[in-house]
Amino acid sequence: MAASETSNGTALRYAFGNVLSFFILLLIGVLAFSIRLFSVIKYESVIHEFDPYFNYRVTQYLTKNGIYDFWNWFDDRTWYPLGRVIGGTVYPGLTLTAGTLYWILNSLNIPLSVETVCVFTAPIFSAFASWATYLLTKEVKGAGAGLTAAVLLAMVPSYISRSVAGSYDNEAVAIFALIFTFFLYIKTLNTGSLFYATLNAIAYFYMVCSWGGYTFIINLIPMHVLLCIVTGRYSSRLYIAYAPLVVLGTLLASLVPVVGFNAVLTSEHFGSFLVFIIIHVVALVYYIKGILSPKMFKVAVTLVLSIGLVVCCAVIAVLVALVASSPTKGWSGRSLSLLDPTYASKYIPIIASVSEHQPPTWPSYFMDINVLAFLVPAGIIACFSPLSDASSFVVLYIVTSVYFSGVMVRLMLVLAPAACIMSGIALSASFDVFTRSIKFQLPGVKGNSQVDAGDTSSEGVVAQNEVAKTDKNEEALKERPSKKNRKKEKEHVEKPFVKAQIKKRLLVLPFEASIIAILLLILLGAFYVVHSVWAAAEAYSAPSIVLTSYSHDGLHVFDDFREAYSWLSHNTEVDDKVASWWDYGYQTTAMANRTVIVDNNTWNNTHIATVGTAMSSPEKAAWEIFDSLDVKYVLVVFGGLVGYPSDDINKFLWMVRIGGGVFPHIKEPDYLRDGQYRIDSQATPTMLNCLMYKLSYYRFVETDGKAFDRVRRTEIGKKHFKLTHFEEVFTTHHWMVRIYKLKPQKNRIRGKAKKSRSKASSTTSTKRSETQRKNPWH
Amino acid sequence: MARNLGGFLVLFLAISICEAASIFQPISDSHRSAALELFSPTDGSFGSLEETYEALRTFEILGIKKRPDISAASCQSVSETLGSSTLSLKDVFHALKVNSILKCKVNDETFQGVAKRLKAVLNDASSLLDFYYSIGSLVLIKDQNSGVDVLLHDADGVFRSIKALSQSDGRWRYSSNNPESSTYAAGLALEALAGTVSLASSEIDQSLIVTLKNDIVKLFDSIEKYDDGSFYFDEKLVDAREHQGPLSTTSSVVRGFTAFASVTSGSINVPGDKILGLAKFFLGIGIPGNSKDFFNQIDSLACLESNRVSVPLILSLPATVLSLTKKDQLKVKVNTVLGSSAPPLTVKLVRAFISGTKDSSVIESLELKFDPETAVHFLDVLPKSVDVGNYKFVFEIVLHDSEDKNVYATGGQTQVPVFVTGLIKIDNAEIAVLDSDHGSVETQKQLDLAGENAVSLSANHLQKLRLSFRLATPRGNIFKPHQAFLKLRHETKVEHIFVVGNSGKQFEIILDFLGLVEKFFYLSGRYDIELTVGDAVMENSFLRAVGHVELDLPEAPEKAPRPPPLAVDPSSRYGPKAEITHIFRSPEKRPPQELSLAFLGLTLLPLVGFLIGLLRIGVNLKNFPTSAVPATFALLFHLGIAAVLLLYVLFWLKLDLFITLKTLCFLGTFLMFVGHRILSHLASTSAKLKSA
Amino acid sequence: MVKSTSKEAHALFHSLRSAYAATPTNLKIIDLYVVFSVFTALIQVVYMAIVGSFPFNSFLSGVLSCIGTAVLAVCLRIQVNKENKEFKDLPPERAFADFVLCNLVLHLVIMNFLG
């Protein structure tokens, strides 16, 4: 009778739980969306940094010219004179997504501009990402952990840093795709249905479309499969989850122009094929084992194993041969720098020069994932009890992502979801334990107590909703217990109830301890919330196109970039070429709509090196280089007046290195005074005469008497000088962007001839005037 | 080289220009052929009646017999136009004009009707064009068909109303309500007035005629003048409906003026040289390009030819280039503008002087003989004082009987440029290499500049090259050509050009290589020598390779000027650029056809094996539902799958992604529905089986 | 020793055949299908080895379509296998529907990739 009561009670609580979790998920989505709107509120609805501008431009093109034009779009506005095949070299996922959004909205007669859609794409997809996290974690450790993880992910700073409104970049979409792909993989693994396998492949396709990081998936999943096989957890579900994914996924991936045949040729993917073969062998072994009697199987094993070994060896040999034959041993520079952290800085200065490709520092860990860093180990432990395929996958995920994030700051982004999932699991588990122990020490009947727990939590939910969304995780934890042990009951519903109670009683903590622990956990959560809200509001919401600075006399807004770009777009010819360091290439093409020489897609090292050489050579040589590229204007970014640290002078050493990498006559030591980089009077003459120095500090002394550079905190070395081959045409209000024009080549012979001709014509004209009119008919 | 030729070209061009500058040939056969080209009827008729008239009139004047036969078509359109009830003045006018030449058969009634209507128009005509067309037409009717009564009863009134449009400066307005006065209109007005006078039933009162004559004089005061003594009228009114160029303006004025002069008695004191100037203007045009100008030119020349005031006489020279060596005669012809012969007269060569020098005249008044059968005045031999060079001869026409003097306009003295050319003797030409310090001749070669010669010299930078020759005219005087150039060309196509100066009687140039080393860019080696002597009046101008000289110059020091890049000749600069050949990726080699086909067959093998295997296993369709509804569903299911596969094939063949996906949506939904039905049905049956 | 192993192998094959004879017909059909597609793939690979893989996408799509169908068929076989305890709750019809769907998707992709 107790069983029956509990059974309908469970049904009731089921209903509660579903409705609750639905509402909670909705709120989580709203939270994830709204916490990323700080940038719009504080600044304006503008696209951020550098790459987003390129994506924005591509999206514009897509919405204007349709998908087929976009697919084979040859952009002649950049990389002059080479041009760039956009359709074949860009990851189309983000663009297509935004384009579809735009299209849907307009077909619903919601007239949003392309820019607005682009600005808000990232927050929307972060909401999706948190839901995907819920699903994934639910597959791993049940709904409660899922909700917690979702809340955590909705607010994790490192993800916010890439997906605030306006940072319209691949990662914004890619993270969602990543998590969702993993979810579908786990789902397939649990259910073992081909349907989910198909969905999984399609999600993987979306991931490939949107980010280069898809190689992480295609390497992580085989690793997990291998792990399962090695730990003897092979099941036919594993086969169903993996084999179709490899075939379909490879095909789909090679549909994306950027990837193309790399999906089968480069060795980032070979791992998956190897595992594909192995899993077949294993499957065969298991099958034979299934149909044979153990005695015969003994015999079979010997043969099969020998054969299998031979096959494996052959395959490995083939693979090795392929790898050896393919260029750079089949590994693209970025992934090599993943495996060997020092690779990039050694060989590819371009990759190394990007700040987000540097290894992170410990503070950045704390900054980006905050308390999660401490919760992760607990989560790992929780995953091992009991260890299922899913949880083992999550563990593998966290381990690898920790390693990768240790290599590149950028991959902190991959770490963040794993950390969220882990800490979600940890929190939920711990809350589970504590609340249960509390519950069993409370007086009263368990049944209605559980009901109380249920609806207190529900009231709690309602209350919380009005109060503040930011406490959601906490309250998501509150209502955890009821669901949690309901789940347990469901698990062994056939067991007699009492035995379950007893089993539970065994792991009970002292009452006060658990109360305090819960409070501490809540505190922890609150701290996390506060931190991430602060991060979202302050640290990560600055669109580096508009800068602000607080000083004693209030807020300053530096809008120099847009000022400069609009000057370019209004005062120069449409087909003028503008040279600048590659960071500003995308912005120049997107905002000023002028042709640039190099831009942020650094596909041609030599071309960038040419510009770097020009910037670091003396004026005349630079003029010749620029003239050979028929550049009309040169744009430099200079922070010395307002103290904007990331300006060209600080990037200058990279220009020297990249230029010197291709043109050996540029030598880095020439620009360093005994090993250190300085621009004051101690600087080397090469430094003081190079174009970048001159363009940056031209007329700088006129601002204040002594030309004090606020970034380098010194007075500059050479103050008074003239430009011979360049002339200053525009300098923004705070001197942050300075635009120079190449002086035209002076041409003596022409000038003389003109003079003489003019004289002649004048004389003739005078003659004509005094003579009578000539008869025109002759 | 190219430069020198260019020089020659420019020179000859200039000569031809100033030759044509004041020689006016009367109308000749070239005009006739041009007329036939310009007025070529398209499919049997000209575009409009106006053009027809112009063509016919031109042919008539030029006396072209073999005119294209267009009378049928034109006559028909003429009669149509005249017969049509709605008359547009312009068409009627031109129709009548055509008719006046073609003499089509138009019956009197039509003329009557047209005349009646024209008069009606005339009575309430206000604008000048109305007057012009209507009166013109009436006049034409009058002299085409005397039977019709076209006389105007109040000619004075009409006269006054036209006159009312005239301006103080002798020009006219198109209509009373626009103030713009136009010279072209003046011509029209004069013609109209002339018509009025001729149509007047009673005598027009003379005061009007007199005032009108004054107007004409005023009009002629506003005449424009070119420097070669040709007069023309220009249209001041620019914003007229169509702007009249000087040619059409002048011709209209001439037409009107002559018409008026022909109908009125008494003299109009317009100076004869202005008439002559007008004639010169028309003749100076040469042969106009388009038919309109051509007609204007010819028509007005015809008017001038037969005008009452004074007939211009044109003095022309068949040849203005006289060769001394060939002993050419100086011939002069005098004709009227249309080339008909002049009254008896004598041509006097008043004087001749070398052009450029006004005063020193070489010839004083000579009288040219007259050769009656060729109608040419000629001077059999030029006097000794005339040497090669370009001269200006001044002729004067003296009419024999005095009453011709007020019929013809001779225009006083006519100045004609004449070129006297001749073979130039070139003698003691020699080229020598001398040592620089003391002018001792090292090697010396005589040159025969008349013929080919290839001397080969060698010199170093311490020596000099001297080239000298002497030019003499047939009369034995020293001759100084326009151009005397010496050109040295190195193997590397670097050219240096020197002007050969002349010292008194002989031409000489001395190249001091020591001074020229810098200019020669220190290029040692073989230099080809070219000598260019040229002049307009020199019949044997030449550009001749003399030979070559081997120069050895010192080594170039540092910072010596590099020889300039070769000047690209303009033809290559403006000519087509070299075609860019694109490099395409060569297609990979394809396997032989047979192999591929063989493998195609091979791929089919497993399929066969599969089917055989199926048979051996004994596949059965007993699971296929027997009852009707599920059976249809099963059928549909398989059909749906087949359809989807077919769609894929189509997609591969021609469809694009989006069409495929759209279609796939529909097919997919259908397939899901059907498939779900059939599979659930199967599941239920199997479940029944299990339970049972 | 060799003798014994060969004998064992013989016995093994014997038992294998006998064991396989027990498998129901529909599984046999699926197996046959798998073998068929694998052979097709092999032939294409041989062809590639002979004439080189110039239209690489068509080669890839050809082979992968065969392998893909084979893999899917294997999955189907696993799911409809009665002995397989893991898929009690999954009816064979559902498995078949999934199989069809997956194949359709696969071949759509392949058709697209065939270019």
Tab-separated table of N, CA and C in Angstrom, chain A residues 191-198 202 234-237 239-240 243-244 247-248 250-252 254-255 260-261 264-265 276 280 287-288 291-292 296-297 299-300 302-304, chain C residues 8-9 11-12 15-16 19-20 23 31 56-57 60-61 64 67-68 71-72 74-79 84 86-87 90 94-95 98-99 101-102 105-106 109-110 112-113:
chain	number	residue	atom	x	y	z
A	191	THR	N	20.849	5.317	-25.941
A	191	THR	CA	19.696	4.628	-26.531
A	191	THR	C	20.145	3.627	-27.580
A	192	GLY	N	21.204	3.960	-28.295
A	192	GLY	CA	21.645	3.071	-29.360
A	192	GLY	C	20.669	3.041	-30.504
A	193	SER	N	20.117	4.203	-30.864
A	193	SER	CA	19.206	4.224	-32.016
A	193	SER	C	19.852	4.982	-33.173
A	194	LEU	N	19.646	4.445	-34.345
A	194	LEU	CA	20.268	5.058	-35.527
A	194	LEU	C	19.790	6.484	-35.727
A	195	PHE	N	18.555	6.722	-35.301
A	195	PHE	CA	17.976	8.044	-35.511
A	195	PHE	C	18.868	9.104	-34.891
A	196	TYR	N	19.210	8.874	-33.622
A	196	TYR	CA	20.063	9.868	-32.958
A	196	TYR	C	21.442	9.915	-33.594
A	197	ALA	N	21.872	8.764	-34.093
A	197	ALA	CA	23.186	8.765	-34.755
A	197	ALA	C	23.157	9.733	-35.937
A	198	THR	N	22.065	9.664	-36.692
A	198	THR	CA	21.942	10.574	-37.828
A	198	THR	C	21.967	12.017	-37.357
A	202	ILE	N	24.529	15.120	-38.197
A	202	ILE	CA	24.134	16.429	-38.733
A	202	ILE	C	24.628	17.545	-37.809
A	234	TYR	N	32.980	-2.268	-24.305
A	234	TYR	CA	32.407	-2.240	-25.645
A	234	TYR	C	30.977	-2.747	-25.617
A	235	SER	N	30.111	-2.046	-26.339
A	235	SER	CA	28.739	-2.534	-26.499
A	235	SER	C	28.332	-2.204	-27.929
A	236	SER	N	27.320	-2.881	-28.397
A	236	SER	CA	26.898	-2.606	-29.769
A	236	SER	C	26.336	-1.195	-29.869
A	237	ARG	N	25.869	-0.641	-28.748
A	237	ARG	CA	25.421	0.760	-28.783
A	237	ARG	C	26.599	1.655	-29.161
A	239	TYR	N	29.058	0.874	-30.984
A	239	TYR	CA	29.259	0.752	-32.427
A	239	TYR	C	28.272	1.662	-33.166
A	240	ILE	N	27.002	1.541	-32.777
A	240	ILE	CA	25.971	2.327	-33.470
A	240	ILE	C	26.237	3.812	-33.294
A	243	ALA	N	30.238	4.268	-35.515
A	243	ALA	CA	30.528	3.963	-36.919
A	243	ALA	C	29.756	4.870	-37.886
A	244	PRO	N	28.440	4.992	-37.734
A	244	PRO	CA	27.758	5.896	-38.678
A	244	PRO	C	28.277	7.317	-38.574
A	247	VAL	N	31.386	7.740	-40.810
A	247	VAL	CA	31.124	7.757	-42.255
A	247	VAL	C	30.366	9.029	-42.629
A	248	LEU	N	29.211	9.195	-42.027
A	248	LEU	CA	28.390	10.361	-42.361
A	248	LEU	C	29.137	11.655	-42.067
A	250	THR	N	32.304	12.290	-41.891
A	250	THR	CA	33.391	12.593	-42.833
A	250	THR	C	32.819	13.139	-44.132
A	251	LEU	N	31.802	12.475	-44.615
A	251	LEU	CA	31.189	12.957	-45.864
A	251	LEU	C	30.695	14.386	-45.688
A	252	LEU	N	29.952	14.612	-44.613
A	252	LEU	CA	29.362	15.946	-44.416
A	252	LEU	C	30.467	16.986	-44.276
A	254	SER	N	33.375	16.951	-45.510
A	254	SER	CA	34.046	17.303	-46.771
A	254	SER	C	33.116	18.070	-47.695
A	255	LEU	N	31.876	18.254	-47.282
A	255	LEU	CA	31.000	19.142	-48.059
A	255	LEU	C	31.345	20.604	-47.809
A	260	GLY	N	36.842	20.516	-47.046
A	260	GLY	CA	37.061	19.790	-48.291
A	260	GLY	C	37.680	18.432	-48.049
A	261	PHE	N	38.701	18.132	-48.827
A	261	PHE	CA	39.312	16.809	-48.729
A	261	PHE	C	40.182	16.679	-47.495
A	264	VAL	N	39.632	13.914	-45.115
A	264	VAL	CA	40.166	12.553	-45.231
A	264	VAL	C	41.672	12.568	-45.421
A	265	LEU	N	42.246	13.735	-45.671
A	265	LEU	CA	43.673	13.750	-46.017
A	265	LEU	C	44.567	14.164	-44.857
A	276	PHE	N	37.916	3.677	-36.180
A	276	PHE	CA	36.830	3.080	-36.964
A	276	PHE	C	37.178	1.633	-37.307
A	280	HIS	N	35.606	-1.997	-35.723
A	280	HIS	CA	35.052	-3.091	-36.524
A	280	HIS	C	35.652	-4.432	-36.123
A	287	TYR	N	31.166	-10.483	-31.903
A	287	TYR	CA	30.109	-11.238	-32.585
A	287	TYR	C	30.449	-12.721	-32.571
A	288	ILE	N	31.684	-12.982	-32.979
A	288	ILE	CA	32.081	-14.397	-33.037
A	288	ILE	C	32.007	-15.016	-31.657
A	291	ILE	N	28.559	-16.086	-30.958
A	291	ILE	CA	27.929	-17.251	-31.580
A	291	ILE	C	28.713	-18.532	-31.361
A	292	LEU	N	29.886	-18.401	-30.788
A	292	LEU	CA	30.673	-19.647	-30.623
A	292	LEU	C	30.640	-20.132	-29.189
A	296	MET	N	35.509	-23.346	-28.430
A	296	MET	CA	35.899	-23.019	-29.788
A	296	MET	C	36.431	-21.596	-29.862
A	297	PHE	N	35.859	-20.744	-28.998
A	297	PHE	CA	36.265	-19.336	-29.062
A	297	PHE	C	37.747	-19.194	-28.739
A	299	VAL	N	39.984	-21.152	-29.466
A	299	VAL	CA	40.717	-21.422	-30.702
A	299	VAL	C	40.618	-20.211	-31.630
A	300	ALA	N	39.388	-19.699	-31.726
A	300	ALA	CA	39.154	-18.607	-32.680
A	300	ALA	C	40.031	-17.415	-32.345
A	302	THR	N	42.857	-17.027	-31.098
A	302	THR	CA	44.228	-17.066	-31.616
A	302	THR	C	44.246	-16.634	-33.079
A	303	LEU	N	43.429	-17.318	-33.865
A	303	LEU	CA	43.435	-16.993	-35.296
A	303	LEU	C	43.018	-15.538	-35.522
A	304	VAL	N	41.850	-15.227	-34.969
A	304	VAL	CA	41.292	-13.895	-35.240
A	304	VAL	C	42.271	-12.818	-34.812
C	8	GLU	N	42.452	-27.494	-36.030
C	8	GLU	CA	41.616	-26.618	-35.190
C	8	GLU	C	40.869	-25.628	-36.075
C	9	ALA	N	41.635	-25.048	-37.006
C	9	ALA	CA	40.995	-24.065	-37.881
C	9	ALA	C	39.826	-24.717	-38.597
C	11	ALA	N	38.103	-27.264	-37.656
C	11	ALA	CA	36.997	-27.468	-36.700
C	11	ALA	C	36.304	-26.131	-36.454
C	12	LEU	N	37.109	-25.142	-36.306
C	12	LEU	CA	36.542	-23.812	-36.026
C	12	LEU	C	35.592	-23.420	-37.142
C	15	SER	N	32.441	-25.361	-36.933
C	15	SER	CA	31.516	-24.880	-35.882
C	15	SER	C	30.945	-23.525	-36.279
C	16	LEU	N	31.806	-22.707	-36.924
C	16	LEU	CA	31.312	-21.389	-37.351
C	16	LEU	C	30.119	-21.562	-38.275
C	19	ALA	N	27.178	-22.738	-36.483
C	19	ALA	CA	26.593	-21.686	-35.640
C	19	ALA	C	25.858	-20.683	-36.513
C	20	TYR	N	26.477	-20.405	-37.651
C	20	TYR	CA	25.855	-19.381	-38.489
C	20	TYR	C	24.566	-19.891	-39.116
C	23	THR	N	21.388	-18.793	-37.599
C	23	THR	CA	20.863	-17.413	-37.613
C	23	THR	C	19.627	-17.335	-38.496
C	31	ASP	N	23.204	-9.801	-43.752
C	31	ASP	CA	24.619	-10.138	-43.901
C	31	ASP	C	25.006	-10.135	-45.368
C	56	PHE	N	38.518	12.919	-57.104
C	56	PHE	CA	38.624	12.338	-55.767
C	56	PHE	C	37.268	12.308	-55.096
C	57	ASN	N	36.475	13.348	-55.354
C	57	ASN	CA	35.188	13.368	-54.654
C	57	ASN	C	34.321	12.203	-55.108
C	60	LEU	N	35.604	9.111	-53.511
C	60	LEU	CA	35.267	9.119	-52.082
C	60	LEU	C	33.804	8.773	-51.888
C	61	SER	N	32.946	9.450	-52.685
C	61	SER	CA	31.514	9.218	-52.473
C	61	SER	C	31.166	7.785	-52.823
C	64	LEU	N	32.579	5.584	-49.943
C	64	LEU	CA	31.932	5.849	-48.654
C	64	LEU	C	30.463	5.452	-48.695
C	67	ILE	N	30.570	1.782	-47.965
C	67	ILE	CA	30.912	1.520	-46.559
C	67	ILE	C	29.775	1.974	-45.655
C	68	GLY	N	29.237	3.157	-45.989
C	68	GLY	CA	28.161	3.693	-45.156
C	68	GLY	C	26.992	2.753	-45.111
C	71	VAL	N	27.848	-0.164	-43.022
C	71	VAL	CA	27.827	0.118	-41.587
C	71	VAL	C	26.394	0.195	-41.081
C	72	LEU	N	25.574	0.908	-41.842
C	72	LEU	CA	24.179	1.044	-41.405
C	72	LEU	C	23.510	-0.318	-41.342
C	74	VAL	N	24.938	-3.082	-40.768
C	74	VAL	CA	25.423	-3.775	-39.568
C	74	VAL	C	24.657	-3.284	-38.345
C	75	CYS	N	24.483	-1.954	-38.285
C	75	CYS	CA	23.736	-1.407	-37.146
C	75	CYS	C	22.337	-2.017	-37.108
C	76	LEU	N	21.716	-2.043	-38.274
C	76	LEU	CA	20.361	-2.608	-38.331
C	76	LEU	C	20.384	-4.048	-37.832
C	77	ARG	N	21.376	-4.776	-38.293
C	77	ARG	CA	21.452	-6.190	-37.902
C	77	ARG	C	21.572	-6.305	-36.390
C	78	ILE	N	22.440	-5.442	-35.847
C	78	ILE	CA	22.616	-5.505	-34.387
C	78	ILE	C	21.287	-5.256	-33.696
C	79	GLN	N	20.533	-4.306	-34.260
C	79	GLN	CA	19.323	-3.909	-33.529
C	79	GLN	C	18.230	-4.956	-33.662
C	84	ASN	N	20.290	-10.225	-29.165
C	84	ASN	CA	20.901	-9.067	-28.539
C	84	ASN	C	20.005	-8.557	-27.418
C	86	GLU	N	20.398	-6.002	-25.516
C	86	GLU	CA	20.370	-4.562	-25.250
C	86	GLU	C	19.145	-3.917	-25.874
C	87	PHE	N	18.604	-4.488	-26.938
C	87	PHE	CA	17.550	-3.805	-27.681
C	87	PHE	C	16.212	-4.500	-27.533
C	90	LEU	N	13.400	-2.053	-28.243
C	90	LEU	CA	13.365	-1.393	-29.543
C	90	LEU	C	12.808	-2.347	-30.595
C	94	ARG	N	10.901	-0.165	-35.841
C	94	ARG	CA	11.506	1.147	-35.546
C	94	ARG	C	12.942	1.178	-36.078
C	95	ALA	N	13.633	0.077	-35.827
C	95	ALA	CA	15.020	0.005	-36.287
C	95	ALA	C	15.074	0.171	-37.792
C	98	ASP	N	14.541	3.754	-38.804
C	98	ASP	CA	15.780	4.518	-38.609
C	98	ASP	C	16.755	4.235	-39.737
C	99	PHE	N	16.848	2.955	-40.069
C	99	PHE	CA	17.782	2.538	-41.121
C	99	PHE	C	17.464	3.268	-42.425
C	101	LEU	N	15.743	6.041	-42.867
C	101	LEU	CA	16.009	7.481	-42.734
C	101	LEU	C	17.502	7.754	-42.896
C	102	CYS	N	18.289	6.975	-42.158
C	102	CYS	CA	19.732	7.208	-42.164
C	102	CYS	C	20.280	7.039	-43.573
C	105	VAL	N	19.442	10.066	-45.720
C	105	VAL	CA	20.341	11.201	-45.446
C	105	VAL	C	21.705	10.955	-46.064
C	106	LEU	N	22.200	9.757	-45.821
C	106	LEU	CA	23.539	9.425	-46.331
C	106	LEU	C	23.605	9.645	-47.827
C	109	VAL	N	23.587	13.267	-48.967
C	109	VAL	CA	24.929	13.845	-48.855
C	109	VAL	C	25.811	13.371	-49.990
C	110	ILE	N	25.712	12.079	-50.271
C	110	ILE	CA	26.616	11.526	-51.288
C	110	ILE	C	26.306	12.128	-52.643
C	112	ASN	N	25.140	14.992	-53.163
C	112	ASN	CA	25.645	16.357	-53.169
C	112	ASN	C	27.155	16.359	-53.368
C	113	PHE	N	27.782	15.387	-52.762
C	113	PHE	CA	29.242	15.367	-52.793
C	113	PHE	C	29.751	14.903	-54.146
